[in-house]
Amino acid sequence: MLAPAAALAQDTLSAETSAAIASIRAGDTAGGLSQLEALARGGDASAAEAMGELITHGVAGIARDPRRACDYFEQGAAAGRGDSAHSLASCFYYGNG
């Protein structure tokens, strides 16, 4: 189940991020995650936010790692993504940032 990433409004995701999430939903978890990570490293803020959500909730076979998730949220927030900024604030509130 990919509920956290599904909670991201699809119209706010890049086409590439949407495709990576679709791959994960279709069962290609490793491929989709690899795409998301590469997109995030390449500066795609929506991919960084999606990775943060997946890592925060430990879905799609990813181990929960709040500190790592916060790094992705920081990247999204720096690019102006409001949901990433909110998640980053939660990171600091809970001592993970």
PDB file of N, CA and C in Angstrom:
ATOM      1  N   MET A   1       0.845  -1.183   0.000  1.00  0.00           N
ATOM      2  CA  MET A   1       0.000   0.000   0.000  1.00  0.00           C
ATOM      3  C   MET A   1       0.885   1.240   0.000  1.00  0.00           C
ATOM      4  N   LEU A   2       0.472   2.229  -0.749  1.00  0.00           N
ATOM      5  CA  LEU A   2       1.290   3.418  -0.922  1.00  0.00           C
ATOM      6  C   LEU A   2       0.504   4.655  -0.520  1.00  0.00           C
ATOM      7  N   ALA A   3      -0.161   4.583   0.602  1.00  0.00           N
ATOM      8  CA  ALA A   3      -1.032   5.682   1.021  1.00  0.00           C
ATOM      9  C   ALA A   3      -0.317   7.009   1.206  1.00  0.00           C
ATOM     10  N   PRO A   4       0.818   7.078   1.902  1.00  0.00           N
ATOM     11  CA  PRO A   4       1.424   8.392   2.108  1.00  0.00           C
ATOM     12  C   PRO A   4       1.760   9.104   0.808  1.00  0.00           C
ATOM     13  N   ALA A   5       2.366   8.408  -0.143  1.00  0.00           N
ATOM     14  CA  ALA A   5       2.687   9.056  -1.410  1.00  0.00           C
ATOM     15  C   ALA A   5       1.414   9.373  -2.184  1.00  0.00           C
ATOM     16  N   ALA A   6       0.406   8.536  -2.009  1.00  0.00           N
ATOM     17  CA  ALA A   6      -0.864   8.793  -2.684  1.00  0.00           C
ATOM     18  C   ALA A   6      -1.511  10.049  -2.136  1.00  0.00           C
ATOM     19  N   ALA A   7      -1.196  10.392  -0.898  1.00  0.00           N
ATOM     20  CA  ALA A   7      -1.757  11.590  -0.285  1.00  0.00           C
ATOM     21  C   ALA A   7      -1.211  12.856  -0.933  1.00  0.00           C
ATOM     22  N   LEU A   8      -0.070  12.742  -1.601  1.00  0.00           N
ATOM     23  CA  LEU A   8       0.470  13.893  -2.315  1.00  0.00           C
ATOM     24  C   LEU A   8      -0.448  14.183  -3.495  1.00  0.00           C
ATOM     25  N   ALA A   9      -0.869  15.395  -3.628  1.00  0.00           N
ATOM     26  CA  ALA A   9      -1.749  15.755  -4.734  1.00  0.00           C
ATOM     27  C   ALA A   9      -1.041  15.473  -6.054  1.00  0.00           C
ATOM     28  N   GLN A  10      -1.644  14.640  -6.883  1.00  0.00           N
ATOM     29  CA  GLN A  10      -1.005  14.225  -8.124  1.00  0.00           C
ATOM     30  C   GLN A  10      -0.664  15.398  -9.030  1.00  0.00           C
ATOM     31  N   ASP A  11      -1.449  16.465  -8.992  1.00  0.00           N
ATOM     32  CA  ASP A  11      -1.173  17.591  -9.877  1.00  0.00           C
ATOM     33  C   ASP A  11       0.024  18.412  -9.405  1.00  0.00           C
ATOM     34  N   THR A  12       0.551  18.126  -8.228  1.00  0.00           N
ATOM     35  CA  THR A  12       1.711  18.860  -7.749  1.00  0.00           C
ATOM     36  C   THR A  12       3.004  18.075  -7.947  1.00  0.00           C
ATOM     37  N   LEU A  13       2.901  16.874  -8.467  1.00  0.00           N
ATOM     38  CA  LEU A  13       4.077  16.045  -8.693  1.00  0.00           C
ATOM     39  C   LEU A  13       4.580  16.238 -10.118  1.00  0.00           C
ATOM     40  N   SER A  14       5.882  16.147 -10.282  1.00  0.00           N
ATOM     41  CA  SER A  14       6.410  16.165 -11.643  1.00  0.00           C
ATOM     42  C   SER A  14       5.944  14.898 -12.349  1.00  0.00           C
ATOM     43  N   ALA A  15       5.937  14.932 -13.661  1.00  0.00           N
ATOM     44  CA  ALA A  15       5.539  13.750 -14.432  1.00  0.00           C
ATOM     45  C   ALA A  15       6.450  12.568 -14.109  1.00  0.00           C
ATOM     46  N   GLU A  16       7.721  12.854 -13.914  1.00  0.00           N
ATOM     47  CA  GLU A  16       8.682  11.787 -13.608  1.00  0.00           C
ATOM     48  C   GLU A  16       8.418  11.169 -12.243  1.00  0.00           C
ATOM     49  N   THR A  17       8.091  12.020 -11.251  1.00  0.00           N
ATOM     50  CA  THR A  17       7.769  11.505  -9.919  1.00  0.00           C
ATOM     51  C   THR A  17       6.503  10.668  -9.975  1.00  0.00           C
ATOM     52  N   SER A  18       5.508  11.140 -10.698  1.00  0.00           N
ATOM     53  CA  SER A  18       4.264  10.380 -10.848  1.00  0.00           C
ATOM     54  C   SER A  18       4.530   9.019 -11.479  1.00  0.00           C
ATOM     55  N   ALA A  19       5.408   8.981 -12.484  1.00  0.00           N
ATOM     56  CA  ALA A  19       5.747   7.715 -13.143  1.00  0.00           C
ATOM     57  C   ALA A  19       6.457   6.768 -12.183  1.00  0.00           C
ATOM     58  N   ALA A  20       7.354   7.302 -11.355  1.00  0.00           N
ATOM     59  CA  ALA A  20       8.064   6.458 -10.387  1.00  0.00           C
ATOM     60  C   ALA A  20       7.093   5.880  -9.359  1.00  0.00           C
ATOM     61  N   ILE A  21       6.162   6.696  -8.899  1.00  0.00           N
ATOM     62  CA  ILE A  21       5.162   6.218  -7.942  1.00  0.00           C
ATOM     63  C   ILE A  21       4.273   5.165  -8.596  1.00  0.00           C
ATOM     64  N   ALA A  22       3.928   5.368  -9.852  1.00  0.00           N
ATOM     65  CA  ALA A  22       3.129   4.374 -10.579  1.00  0.00           C
ATOM     66  C   ALA A  22       3.879   3.056 -10.682  1.00  0.00           C
ATOM     67  N   SER A  23       5.190   3.122 -10.879  1.00  0.00           N
ATOM     68  CA  SER A  23       6.002   1.892 -10.926  1.00  0.00           C
ATOM     69  C   SER A  23       5.942   1.155  -9.599  1.00  0.00           C
ATOM     70  N   ILE A  24       6.037   1.899  -8.505  1.00  0.00           N
ATOM     71  CA  ILE A  24       5.969   1.276  -7.178  1.00  0.00           C
ATOM     72  C   ILE A  24       4.614   0.615  -6.987  1.00  0.00           C
ATOM     73  N   ARG A  25       3.549   1.323  -7.336  1.00  0.00           N
ATOM     74  CA  ARG A  25       2.195   0.778  -7.194  1.00  0.00           C
ATOM     75  C   ARG A  25       1.990  -0.460  -8.053  1.00  0.00           C
ATOM     76  N   ALA A  26       2.655  -0.508  -9.208  1.00  0.00           N
ATOM     77  CA  ALA A  26       2.517  -1.636 -10.119  1.00  0.00           C
ATOM     78  C   ALA A  26       3.360  -2.833  -9.697  1.00  0.00           C
ATOM     79  N   GLY A  27       4.128  -2.676  -8.625  1.00  0.00           N
ATOM     80  CA  GLY A  27       4.910  -3.797  -8.111  1.00  0.00           C
ATOM     81  C   GLY A  27       6.396  -3.708  -8.368  1.00  0.00           C
ATOM     82  N   ASP A  28       6.835  -2.717  -9.134  1.00  0.00           N
ATOM     83  CA  ASP A  28       8.266  -2.544  -9.373  1.00  0.00           C
ATOM     84  C   ASP A  28       8.823  -1.599  -8.312  1.00  0.00           C
ATOM     85  N   THR A  29       8.829  -2.089  -7.077  1.00  0.00           N
ATOM     86  CA  THR A  29       9.243  -1.257  -5.951  1.00  0.00           C
ATOM     87  C   THR A  29      10.685  -0.792  -6.088  1.00  0.00           C
ATOM     88  N   ALA A  30      11.578  -1.722  -6.390  1.00  0.00           N
ATOM     89  CA  ALA A  30      12.998  -1.352  -6.489  1.00  0.00           C
ATOM     90  C   ALA A  30      13.224  -0.339  -7.604  1.00  0.00           C
ATOM     91  N   GLY A  31      12.610  -0.546  -8.733  1.00  0.00           N
ATOM     92  CA  GLY A  31      12.776   0.365  -9.852  1.00  0.00           C
ATOM     93  C   GLY A  31      12.198   1.745  -9.565  1.00  0.00           C
ATOM     94  N   GLY A  32      11.002   1.763  -8.975  1.00  0.00           N
ATOM     95  CA  GLY A  32      10.363   3.032  -8.649  1.00  0.00           C
ATOM     96  C   GLY A  32      11.143   3.818  -7.617  1.00  0.00           C
ATOM     97  N   LEU A  33      11.634   3.117  -6.602  1.00  0.00           N
ATOM     98  CA  LEU A  33      12.426   3.794  -5.569  1.00  0.00           C
ATOM     99  C   LEU A  33      13.736   4.321  -6.141  1.00  0.00           C
ATOM    100  N   SER A  34      14.342   3.543  -7.004  1.00  0.00           N
ATOM    101  CA  SER A  34      15.581   3.974  -7.641  1.00  0.00           C
ATOM    102  C   SER A  34      15.334   5.239  -8.465  1.00  0.00           C
ATOM    103  N   GLN A  35      14.207   5.255  -9.190  1.00  0.00           N
ATOM    104  CA  GLN A  35      13.852   6.447  -9.968  1.00  0.00           C
ATOM    105  C   GLN A  35      13.642   7.651  -9.052  1.00  0.00           C
ATOM    106  N   LEU A  36      12.879   7.460  -7.969  1.00  0.00           N
ATOM    107  CA  LEU A  36      12.613   8.568  -7.049  1.00  0.00           C
ATOM    108  C   LEU A  36      13.899   9.121  -6.457  1.00  0.00           C
ATOM    109  N   GLU A  37      14.778   8.220  -6.018  1.00  0.00           N
ATOM    110  CA  GLU A  37      16.043   8.677  -5.432  1.00  0.00           C
ATOM    111  C   GLU A  37      16.875   9.459  -6.440  1.00  0.00           C
ATOM    112  N   ALA A  38      16.926   8.963  -7.673  1.00  0.00           N
ATOM    113  CA  ALA A  38      17.692   9.652  -8.709  1.00  0.00           C
ATOM    114  C   ALA A  38      17.073  11.021  -9.014  1.00  0.00           C
ATOM    115  N   LEU A  39      15.761  11.074  -9.075  1.00  0.00           N
ATOM    116  CA  LEU A  39      15.087  12.344  -9.329  1.00  0.00           C
ATOM    117  C   LEU A  39      15.359  13.338  -8.203  1.00  0.00           C
ATOM    118  N   ALA A  40      15.272  12.862  -6.970  1.00  0.00           N
ATOM    119  CA  ALA A  40      15.523  13.741  -5.820  1.00  0.00           C
ATOM    120  C   ALA A  40      16.965  14.253  -5.844  1.00  0.00           C
ATOM    121  N   ARG A  41      17.913  13.368  -6.116  1.00  0.00           N
ATOM    122  CA  ARG A  41      19.325  13.789  -6.206  1.00  0.00           C
ATOM    123  C   ARG A  41      19.520  14.806  -7.328  1.00  0.00           C
ATOM    124  N   GLY A  42      18.700  14.689  -8.370  1.00  0.00           N
ATOM    125  CA  GLY A  42      18.797  15.599  -9.497  1.00  0.00           C
ATOM    126  C   GLY A  42      18.059  16.917  -9.286  1.00  0.00           C
ATOM    127  N   GLY A  43      17.432  17.083  -8.121  1.00  0.00           N
ATOM    128  CA  GLY A  43      16.789  18.352  -7.805  1.00  0.00           C
ATOM    129  C   GLY A  43      15.287  18.385  -7.949  1.00  0.00           C
ATOM    130  N   ASP A  44      14.641  17.248  -8.215  1.00  0.00           N
ATOM    131  CA  ASP A  44      13.182  17.216  -8.334  1.00  0.00           C
ATOM    132  C   ASP A  44      12.586  17.262  -6.927  1.00  0.00           C
ATOM    133  N   ALA A  45      12.046  18.413  -6.571  1.00  0.00           N
ATOM    134  CA  ALA A  45      11.530  18.616  -5.209  1.00  0.00           C
ATOM    135  C   ALA A  45      10.338  17.722  -4.902  1.00  0.00           C
ATOM    136  N   SER A  46       9.507  17.410  -5.908  1.00  0.00           N
ATOM    137  CA  SER A  46       8.364  16.534  -5.640  1.00  0.00           C
ATOM    138  C   SER A  46       8.832  15.111  -5.357  1.00  0.00           C
ATOM    139  N   ALA A  47       9.915  14.687  -5.988  1.00  0.00           N
ATOM    140  CA  ALA A  47      10.479  13.367  -5.709  1.00  0.00           C
ATOM    141  C   ALA A  47      11.075  13.336  -4.306  1.00  0.00           C
ATOM    142  N   ALA A  48      11.729  14.423  -3.905  1.00  0.00           N
ATOM    143  CA  ALA A  48      12.287  14.496  -2.556  1.00  0.00           C
ATOM    144  C   ALA A  48      11.168  14.405  -1.522  1.00  0.00           C
ATOM    145  N   GLU A  49      10.075  15.118  -1.773  1.00  0.00           N
ATOM    146  CA  GLU A  49       8.946  15.067  -0.840  1.00  0.00           C
ATOM    147  C   GLU A  49       8.357  13.666  -0.776  1.00  0.00           C
ATOM    148  N   ALA A  50       8.209  13.023  -1.928  1.00  0.00           N
ATOM    149  CA  ALA A  50       7.672  11.659  -1.956  1.00  0.00           C
ATOM    150  C   ALA A  50       8.588  10.699  -1.203  1.00  0.00           C
ATOM    151  N   MET A  51       9.903  10.824  -1.416  1.00  0.00           N
ATOM    152  CA  MET A  51      10.845   9.973  -0.683  1.00  0.00           C
ATOM    153  C   MET A  51      10.725  10.211   0.812  1.00  0.00           C
ATOM    154  N   GLY A  52      10.606  11.471   1.210  1.00  0.00           N
ATOM    155  CA  GLY A  52      10.441  11.772   2.626  1.00  0.00           C
ATOM    156  C   GLY A  52       9.214  11.111   3.206  1.00  0.00           C
ATOM    157  N   GLU A  53       8.114  11.137   2.474  1.00  0.00           N
ATOM    158  CA  GLU A  53       6.886  10.502   2.951  1.00  0.00           C
ATOM    159  C   GLU A  53       7.055   8.992   3.065  1.00  0.00           C
ATOM    160  N   LEU A  54       7.641   8.382   2.046  1.00  0.00           N
ATOM    161  CA  LEU A  54       7.832   6.928   2.073  1.00  0.00           C
ATOM    162  C   LEU A  54       8.725   6.507   3.234  1.00  0.00           C
ATOM    163  N   ILE A  55       9.795   7.263   3.458  1.00  0.00           N
ATOM    164  CA  ILE A  55      10.741   6.928   4.524  1.00  0.00           C
ATOM    165  C   ILE A  55      10.133   7.217   5.904  1.00  0.00           C
ATOM    166  N   THR A  56       9.368   8.290   6.023  1.00  0.00           N
ATOM    167  CA  THR A  56       8.727   8.615   7.293  1.00  0.00           C
ATOM    168  C   THR A  56       7.806   7.501   7.747  1.00  0.00           C
ATOM    169  N   HIS A  57       7.048   6.964   6.804  1.00  0.00           N
ATOM    170  CA  HIS A  57       6.032   5.965   7.152  1.00  0.00           C
ATOM    171  C   HIS A  57       6.503   4.528   6.956  1.00  0.00           C
ATOM    172  N   GLY A  58       7.682   4.357   6.385  1.00  0.00           N
ATOM    173  CA  GLY A  58       8.212   3.011   6.208  1.00  0.00           C
ATOM    174  C   GLY A  58       7.374   2.151   5.284  1.00  0.00           C
ATOM    175  N   VAL A  59       6.980   2.706   4.159  1.00  0.00           N
ATOM    176  CA  VAL A  59       6.183   1.951   3.198  1.00  0.00           C
ATOM    177  C   VAL A  59       7.019   1.607   1.975  1.00  0.00           C
ATOM    178  N   ALA A  60       6.477   0.756   1.138  1.00  0.00           N
ATOM    179  CA  ALA A  60       7.134   0.317  -0.098  1.00  0.00           C
ATOM    180  C   ALA A  60       8.465  -0.373   0.197  1.00  0.00           C
ATOM    181  N   GLY A  61       8.540  -1.050   1.328  1.00  0.00           N
ATOM    182  CA  GLY A  61       9.741  -1.794   1.665  1.00  0.00           C
ATOM    183  C   GLY A  61      10.887  -0.969   2.198  1.00  0.00           C
ATOM    184  N   ILE A  62      10.651   0.297   2.461  1.00  0.00           N
ATOM    185  CA  ILE A  62      11.695   1.170   2.989  1.00  0.00           C
ATOM    186  C   ILE A  62      11.621   1.158   4.515  1.00  0.00           C
ATOM    187  N   ALA A  63      12.764   1.035   5.146  1.00  0.00           N
ATOM    188  CA  ALA A  63      12.805   1.103   6.610  1.00  0.00           C
ATOM    189  C   ALA A  63      12.518   2.529   7.060  1.00  0.00           C
ATOM    190  N   ARG A  64      11.769   2.667   8.138  1.00  0.00           N
ATOM    191  CA  ARG A  64      11.516   3.999   8.709  1.00  0.00           C
ATOM    192  C   ARG A  64      12.843   4.598   9.173  1.00  0.00           C
ATOM    193  N   ASP A  65      13.053   5.838   8.789  1.00  0.00           N
ATOM    194  CA  ASP A  65      14.266   6.549   9.179  1.00  0.00           C
ATOM    195  C   ASP A  65      13.929   8.037   9.225  1.00  0.00           C
ATOM    196  N   PRO A  66      13.409   8.502  10.360  1.00  0.00           N
ATOM    197  CA  PRO A  66      12.948   9.887  10.441  1.00  0.00           C
ATOM    198  C   PRO A  66      14.010  10.923  10.082  1.00  0.00           C
ATOM    199  N   ARG A  67      15.244  10.714  10.470  1.00  0.00           N
ATOM    200  CA  ARG A  67      16.287  11.697  10.156  1.00  0.00           C
ATOM    201  C   ARG A  67      16.558  11.769   8.647  1.00  0.00           C
ATOM    202  N   ARG A  68      16.604  10.621   8.010  1.00  0.00           N
ATOM    203  CA  ARG A  68      16.805  10.600   6.551  1.00  0.00           C
ATOM    204  C   ARG A  68      15.616  11.248   5.851  1.00  0.00           C
ATOM    205  N   ALA A  69      14.406  10.970   6.332  1.00  0.00           N
ATOM    206  CA  ALA A  69      13.209  11.575   5.749  1.00  0.00           C
ATOM    207  C   ALA A  69      13.281  13.095   5.850  1.00  0.00           C
ATOM    208  N   CYS A  70      13.749  13.582   6.978  1.00  0.00           N
ATOM    209  CA  CYS A  70      13.849  15.028   7.185  1.00  0.00           C
ATOM    210  C   CYS A  70      14.803  15.667   6.194  1.00  0.00           C
ATOM    211  N   ASP A  71      15.858  14.963   5.807  1.00  0.00           N
ATOM    212  CA  ASP A  71      16.774  15.493   4.797  1.00  0.00           C
ATOM    213  C   ASP A  71      16.038  15.709   3.474  1.00  0.00           C
ATOM    214  N   TYR A  72      15.188  14.760   3.116  1.00  0.00           N
ATOM    215  CA  TYR A  72      14.400  14.912   1.888  1.00  0.00           C
ATOM    216  C   TYR A  72      13.393  16.056   2.018  1.00  0.00           C
ATOM    217  N   PHE A  73      12.752  16.171   3.185  1.00  0.00           N
ATOM    218  CA  PHE A  73      11.807  17.268   3.379  1.00  0.00           C
ATOM    219  C   PHE A  73      12.513  18.624   3.313  1.00  0.00           C
ATOM    220  N   GLU A  74      13.730  18.674   3.829  1.00  0.00           N
ATOM    221  CA  GLU A  74      14.490  19.920   3.764  1.00  0.00           C
ATOM    222  C   GLU A  74      14.742  20.319   2.311  1.00  0.00           C
ATOM    223  N   GLN A  75      15.058  19.347   1.486  1.00  0.00           N
ATOM    224  CA  GLN A  75      15.285  19.615   0.065  1.00  0.00           C
ATOM    225  C   GLN A  75      14.003  20.146  -0.581  1.00  0.00           C
ATOM    226  N   GLY A  76      12.871  19.509  -0.287  1.00  0.00           N
ATOM    227  CA  GLY A  76      11.611  19.967  -0.852  1.00  0.00           C
ATOM    228  C   GLY A  76      11.225  21.346  -0.360  1.00  0.00           C
ATOM    229  N   ALA A  77      11.441  21.590   0.925  1.00  0.00           N
ATOM    230  CA  ALA A  77      11.102  22.894   1.500  1.00  0.00           C
ATOM    231  C   ALA A  77      11.960  24.001   0.894  1.00  0.00           C
ATOM    232  N   ALA A  78      13.236  23.701   0.668  1.00  0.00           N
ATOM    233  CA  ALA A  78      14.134  24.699   0.079  1.00  0.00           C
ATOM    234  C   ALA A  78      13.697  25.087  -1.332  1.00  0.00           C
ATOM    235  N   ALA A  79      12.981  24.174  -1.980  1.00  0.00           N
ATOM    236  CA  ALA A  79      12.485  24.449  -3.331  1.00  0.00           C
ATOM    237  C   ALA A  79      11.101  25.084  -3.315  1.00  0.00           C
ATOM    238  N   GLY A  80      10.573  25.333  -2.110  1.00  0.00           N
ATOM    239  CA  GLY A  80       9.300  26.028  -1.999  1.00  0.00           C
ATOM    240  C   GLY A  80       8.072  25.155  -1.852  1.00  0.00           C
ATOM    241  N   ARG A  81       8.239  23.881  -1.603  1.00  0.00           N
ATOM    242  CA  ARG A  81       7.079  22.987  -1.436  1.00  0.00           C
ATOM    243  C   ARG A  81       6.545  23.138  -0.018  1.00  0.00           C
ATOM    244  N   GLY A  82       5.312  23.595   0.077  1.00  0.00           N
ATOM    245  CA  GLY A  82       4.691  23.860   1.365  1.00  0.00           C
ATOM    246  C   GLY A  82       4.539  22.633   2.234  1.00  0.00           C
ATOM    247  N   ASP A  83       4.136  21.506   1.643  1.00  0.00           N
ATOM    248  CA  ASP A  83       3.973  20.288   2.438  1.00  0.00           C
ATOM    249  C   ASP A  83       5.316  19.813   2.984  1.00  0.00           C
ATOM    250  N   SER A  84       6.366  19.986   2.197  1.00  0.00           N
ATOM    251  CA  SER A  84       7.702  19.625   2.684  1.00  0.00           C
ATOM    252  C   SER A  84       8.102  20.521   3.848  1.00  0.00           C
ATOM    253  N   ALA A  85       7.780  21.807   3.751  1.00  0.00           N
ATOM    254  CA  ALA A  85       8.102  22.737   4.841  1.00  0.00           C
ATOM    255  C   ALA A  85       7.355  22.335   6.112  1.00  0.00           C
ATOM    256  N   HIS A  86       6.105  21.951   5.964  1.00  0.00           N
ATOM    257  CA  HIS A  86       5.320  21.510   7.121  1.00  0.00           C
ATOM    258  C   HIS A  86       5.925  20.245   7.724  1.00  0.00           C
ATOM    259  N   SER A  87       6.280  19.305   6.870  1.00  0.00           N
ATOM    260  CA  SER A  87       6.884  18.059   7.365  1.00  0.00           C
ATOM    261  C   SER A  87       8.235  18.325   8.017  1.00  0.00           C
ATOM    262  N   LEU A  88       8.993  19.259   7.459  1.00  0.00           N
ATOM    263  CA  LEU A  88      10.284  19.616   8.056  1.00  0.00           C
ATOM    264  C   LEU A  88      10.079  20.229   9.436  1.00  0.00           C
ATOM    265  N   ALA A  89       9.055  21.074   9.567  1.00  0.00           N
ATOM    266  CA  ALA A  89       8.758  21.654  10.885  1.00  0.00           C
ATOM    267  C   ALA A  89       8.431  20.560  11.886  1.00  0.00           C
ATOM    268  N   SER A  90       7.700  19.537  11.439  1.00  0.00           N
ATOM    269  CA  SER A  90       7.401  18.399  12.320  1.00  0.00           C
ATOM    270  C   SER A  90       8.677  17.667  12.720  1.00  0.00           C
ATOM    271  N   CYS A  91       9.606  17.578  11.763  1.00  0.00           N
ATOM    272  CA  CYS A  91      10.898  16.939  12.068  1.00  0.00           C
ATOM    273  C   CYS A  91      11.575  17.652  13.237  1.00  0.00           C
ATOM    274  N   PHE A  92      11.608  18.972  13.164  1.00  0.00           N
ATOM    275  CA  PHE A  92      12.251  19.727  14.228  1.00  0.00           C
ATOM    276  C   PHE A  92      11.458  19.620  15.543  1.00  0.00           C
ATOM    277  N   TYR A  93      10.153  19.650  15.434  1.00  0.00           N
ATOM    278  CA  TYR A  93       9.306  19.559  16.629  1.00  0.00           C
ATOM    279  C   TYR A  93       9.562  18.243  17.375  1.00  0.00           C
ATOM    280  N   TYR A  94       9.695  17.154  16.606  1.00  0.00           N
ATOM    281  CA  TYR A  94       9.895  15.831  17.223  1.00  0.00           C
ATOM    282  C   TYR A  94      11.363  15.481  17.419  1.00  0.00           C
ATOM    283  N   GLY A  95      12.250  16.412  17.117  1.00  0.00           N
ATOM    284  CA  GLY A  95      13.684  16.183  17.371  1.00  0.00           C
ATOM    285  C   GLY A  95      14.383  15.343  16.332  1.00  0.00           C
ATOM    286  N   ASN A  96      13.848  15.287  15.126  1.00  0.00           N
ATOM    287  CA  ASN A  96      14.476  14.480  14.072  1.00  0.00           C
ATOM    288  C   ASN A  96      15.220  15.318  13.052  1.00  0.00           C
ATOM    289  N   GLY A  97      15.091  16.618  13.128  1.00  0.00           N
ATOM    290  CA  GLY A  97      15.696  17.477  12.107  1.00  0.00           C
ATOM    291  C   GLY A  97      17.022  18.025  12.517  1.00  0.00           C
TER     292      GLY A  97
END
